[in-house]
Every structure is written in structure tokens, then in C-alpha cells.
Amino acid sequence: MYDEIATDEAINKTIAALKEHGVEAEAVNTGADALSKIKQLIPAGVSVMNGGSVTLDQIGFIEYLKSTEQPWNNLHAKILAEPDQEKQAVLRKQTALSDYYLGSVHALSETGEFLVASNTGSQLPHIVFTSPNLIFVVGAQKIVPTMTEAMRRLEEYVVPLEDARLMKVHNAHTMLSKVVLFLRENTRMGRKVHLIIVKEILGF
């Protein structure tokens, strides 16, 4: 039910609704197309931070970000390079001021809103306020008709899959601790929110 790619009609309806809510949106055919679009959107020399995202990994963004080819200031790499846990926590808070933040969403409604859930909340400051540029890459299977259905998708479909993934990778459970309901972006804030819908199944 929640793993079927949305129709072109639903995708176009969602894009139109997002634009009415202050979010730039477009559709691309493949993850490779999404990665190319990201490279076009982010200028050289700016600071970049990303949240943990299966989607970003699947399209090759994480691998590219770790490479010597990328032209940005990779803040995530600086966090991981710090061995001291207390200093790492400070760095993580400081990255909330990154020029660009990239991630995905857990459900996207045809009415132009989306949900982002988090266990720790570390990525949420970027999304709600601090980063002036947001880029979300979203598999088209995450589109649902309404926000009621979006929350149901998150609770009944996404959380169990993420829990199973974490148990396999880290032998730890996830928790649905904090959820951002992104209704619109106030354009007077001057931020740019860009959502790339990919016509593939990406992430959960």
C-alpha cells in the first residue's frame, strides 16, 4: 500500500500544492537525476549538512559527499572525525547553521504538506528554522492523499522498517520521538526550500 509509486497525476498535484505553500518542487525520473540536480543547486564553497537518510545514500549523494570531487564544506565529516563525544555534540549543534541542509521526508501529501520524524531531533532545527536552504529528495512512493494518511504511513509503515534496519545495523531500536509537520514555508523568512520527487522507490 505504501510502497507504490504515485501516478503522474498525483505527483503533479503534489508539486502544484507545494508551490502554493512556499516550497519549490519538481519531479525527476531517477536517483541519478536527483543527484545531478543537487549538484546544480548547491554552489561551491558553502557549508553542507545532511541528516541520516536511506534515500540520500541510495541516490549516491553520501558517497559523493565523502569524495574529493565535491566542492563543499562537509560539516558531517567534521563531526565524525571528532573522537571526543562531548566535542562532537557541540559540533553537531553548531552545524545547525549550515548554509544547506539535505534530507528526505517520511510522508508527503497531495495537499502540499510533509512529515519529518526523528528519534533525537538533531536534524529538526535545520528544517524548521536555522538553515537558509533546504533540499529534500523524496521517492514518489511516499506521496499520500492527505496528512491523516501521512501520519498513518509514518506510524504503521516507516517506523517498523526503520526499527528493523537499526536492529540489523546497530542492534538498537528506534523511537518515534519528535515529528515536524511542515505545512508551509513563510516566504518572508527568505529561506529556499526545494523538494525533488523521484519517480522511483527510494527510502521507506
Coordinates of C-alpha atoms in Angstrom, one line a residue:
M1 CA 0.0 0.0 0.0
Y2 CA 2.7 2.5 0.9
D3 CA 5.4 1.2 -1.5
E4 CA 3.7 2.0 -4.8
I5 CA 5.0 4.9 -7.0
A6 CA 2.4 7.7 -7.2
T7 CA 0.8 8.4 -10.6
D8 CA 2.0 11.3 -12.7
E9 CA -1.4 13.0 -11.9
A10 CA -0.8 12.7 -8.1
I11 CA 2.8 13.9 -8.5
N12 CA 1.8 17.0 -10.5
K13 CA -1.0 17.7 -8.0
T14 CA 1.5 17.5 -5.1
I15 CA 4.0 19.8 -6.9
A16 CA 1.4 22.4 -7.5
A17 CA 0.3 22.3 -3.9
L18 CA 3.8 22.5 -2.6
K19 CA 4.5 25.6 -4.6
E20 CA 1.3 27.2 -3.2
H21 CA 2.9 26.5 0.3
G22 CA 6.2 28.2 -0.5
V23 CA 8.1 25.1 -1.4
E24 CA 9.8 24.8 -4.8
A25 CA 9.2 21.3 -6.2
E26 CA 9.9 19.3 -9.2
A27 CA 9.9 15.7 -10.4
V28 CA 12.8 13.7 -11.9
N29 CA 12.9 10.2 -13.3
T30 CA 15.8 8.6 -11.4
G31 CA 18.0 8.9 -8.4
A32 CA 20.9 9.8 -10.7
D33 CA 18.8 12.7 -12.0
A34 CA 18.2 13.9 -8.4
L35 CA 21.9 13.8 -7.6
S36 CA 22.7 15.9 -10.7
K37 CA 20.0 18.4 -9.7
I38 CA 21.6 18.6 -6.2
K39 CA 25.0 19.4 -7.7
Q40 CA 23.3 22.2 -9.8
L41 CA 21.5 23.7 -6.8
I42 CA 24.4 23.9 -4.3
P43 CA 27.2 26.4 -5.2
A44 CA 30.8 25.6 -4.5
G45 CA 32.3 26.7 -1.1
V46 CA 29.2 26.7 1.0
S47 CA 28.7 24.6 4.1
V48 CA 26.6 21.4 3.8
M49 CA 25.0 19.2 6.4
N50 CA 22.8 16.2 5.9
G51 CA 20.6 14.1 8.1
G52 CA 20.7 10.3 8.2
S53 CA 18.8 9.2 5.1
V54 CA 18.5 6.0 3.2
T55 CA 17.3 8.0 0.2
L56 CA 20.4 10.1 0.0
D57 CA 22.5 7.0 0.3
Q58 CA 20.6 5.3 -2.5
I59 CA 21.0 8.1 -5.0
G60 CA 24.7 8.3 -4.4
F61 CA 24.8 11.6 -2.5
I62 CA 26.5 10.2 0.6
E63 CA 29.3 8.6 -1.4
Y64 CA 29.7 11.8 -3.5
L65 CA 29.8 13.9 -0.3
K66 CA 32.7 11.8 1.1
S67 CA 34.7 12.1 -2.1
T68 CA 37.4 14.6 -3.0
E69 CA 35.3 15.6 -6.0
Q70 CA 32.6 17.5 -4.1
P71 CA 33.2 21.3 -3.8
W72 CA 31.5 22.0 -0.5
N73 CA 32.4 22.3 3.2
N74 CA 31.2 18.9 4.5
L75 CA 30.2 19.5 8.1
H76 CA 29.0 16.0 8.7
A77 CA 32.6 14.7 8.0
K78 CA 34.0 17.1 10.7
I79 CA 31.6 15.7 13.3
L80 CA 32.5 12.1 12.5
A81 CA 36.2 13.0 12.6
E82 CA 36.0 14.3 16.2
P83 CA 36.7 11.4 18.6
D84 CA 35.7 13.2 21.8
Q85 CA 31.9 12.6 22.3
E86 CA 31.3 15.9 24.1
K87 CA 33.1 17.9 21.4
Q88 CA 31.2 16.0 18.8
A89 CA 27.9 17.0 20.4
V90 CA 29.0 20.7 20.3
L91 CA 29.9 20.4 16.7
R92 CA 26.6 18.8 15.9
K93 CA 24.8 21.8 17.4
Q94 CA 27.0 24.2 15.5
T95 CA 26.1 22.6 12.2
A96 CA 22.5 23.8 12.7
L97 CA 23.8 27.0 11.0
S98 CA 24.8 25.2 7.8
D99 CA 24.2 27.0 4.5
Y100 CA 22.5 24.0 3.1
Y101 CA 20.7 21.0 4.7
L102 CA 19.7 17.9 2.8
G103 CA 17.5 15.1 3.8
S104 CA 14.3 13.3 2.9
V105 CA 10.7 13.2 4.3
H106 CA 8.7 10.3 5.7
A107 CA 5.4 11.1 4.0
L108 CA 4.3 13.8 1.5
S109 CA 0.6 14.7 1.0
E110 CA -1.0 15.7 -2.3
T111 CA -2.2 18.8 -0.4
G112 CA 1.3 20.1 -0.2
E113 CA 2.5 19.2 3.4
F114 CA 5.0 16.7 4.6
L115 CA 6.2 14.9 7.7
V116 CA 9.8 14.5 9.1
A117 CA 10.2 12.3 12.1
S118 CA 13.3 12.0 14.4
N119 CA 14.4 10.0 17.4
T120 CA 16.9 12.6 18.6
G121 CA 15.7 15.7 16.9
S122 CA 19.2 16.6 15.8
Q123 CA 18.1 17.4 12.2
L124 CA 15.0 19.3 13.0
P125 CA 16.5 22.8 13.8
H126 CA 17.8 22.9 10.2
I127 CA 14.4 22.1 8.9
V128 CA 12.2 24.4 10.9
F129 CA 14.5 27.5 11.1
T130 CA 18.3 27.6 11.1
S131 CA 19.4 26.5 7.6
P132 CA 18.6 29.1 4.9
N133 CA 18.5 26.4 2.1
L134 CA 16.8 23.0 2.4
I135 CA 16.8 20.3 -0.2
F136 CA 14.6 17.2 0.3
V137 CA 14.8 14.2 -2.0
V138 CA 11.7 12.0 -1.9
G139 CA 10.8 8.8 -3.5
A140 CA 7.4 9.0 -5.2
Q141 CA 6.0 6.1 -3.2
K142 CA 5.9 8.5 -0.2
I143 CA 3.0 10.5 -1.7
V144 CA -0.3 10.0 0.0
P145 CA -3.7 11.9 -0.4
T146 CA -3.9 13.6 3.0
M147 CA -1.9 14.4 6.1
T148 CA -4.0 12.0 8.1
E149 CA -2.8 9.3 5.8
A150 CA 0.8 10.7 6.0
M151 CA 0.8 10.2 9.8
R152 CA -0.6 6.7 9.3
R153 CA 2.1 5.9 6.8
L154 CA 4.8 7.1 9.3
E155 CA 3.5 5.1 12.2
E156 CA 2.4 1.9 10.5
Y157 CA 4.9 1.6 7.7
V158 CA 8.0 3.7 8.2
V159 CA 8.7 3.1 11.9
P160 CA 8.7 -0.7 11.7
L161 CA 11.0 -0.7 8.7
E162 CA 13.4 1.8 10.3
D163 CA 13.4 -0.2 13.5
A164 CA 14.3 -3.4 11.6
R165 CA 17.1 -1.5 9.8
L166 CA 18.6 -0.2 13.0
M167 CA 18.4 -3.5 14.7
K168 CA 20.3 -5.1 11.8
V169 CA 22.9 -2.3 11.6
H170 CA 23.3 -1.2 15.2
N171 CA 21.4 -3.7 17.3
A172 CA 19.2 -0.9 18.6
H173 CA 15.6 0.1 18.3
T174 CA 14.3 3.4 17.0
M175 CA 11.7 5.5 18.7
L176 CA 9.1 7.9 17.2
S177 CA 10.1 10.8 19.5
K178 CA 9.6 14.0 17.5
V179 CA 7.7 14.8 14.4
V180 CA 7.7 18.0 12.3
L181 CA 4.6 18.7 10.4
F182 CA 5.7 21.1 7.6
L183 CA 2.7 22.9 6.4
R184 CA 4.3 25.7 4.6
E185 CA 7.3 28.0 4.4
N186 CA 6.8 31.6 5.2
T187 CA 8.4 33.3 2.2
R188 CA 9.1 36.4 4.2
M189 CA 11.8 34.4 6.0
G190 CA 13.9 34.4 2.8
R191 CA 14.7 30.7 3.0
K192 CA 14.7 28.4 0.0
V193 CA 13.0 25.0 0.3
H194 CA 13.4 22.7 -2.6
L195 CA 11.8 19.3 -2.9
I196 CA 12.8 16.8 -5.6
I197 CA 10.3 14.0 -6.2
V198 CA 11.9 10.9 -7.8
K199 CA 9.8 8.5 -9.8
E200 CA 11.4 5.6 -8.1
I201 CA 11.0 3.8 -4.8
L202 CA 13.6 5.3 -2.5
G203 CA 13.9 5.0 1.2
F204 CA 11.0 4.0 3.3

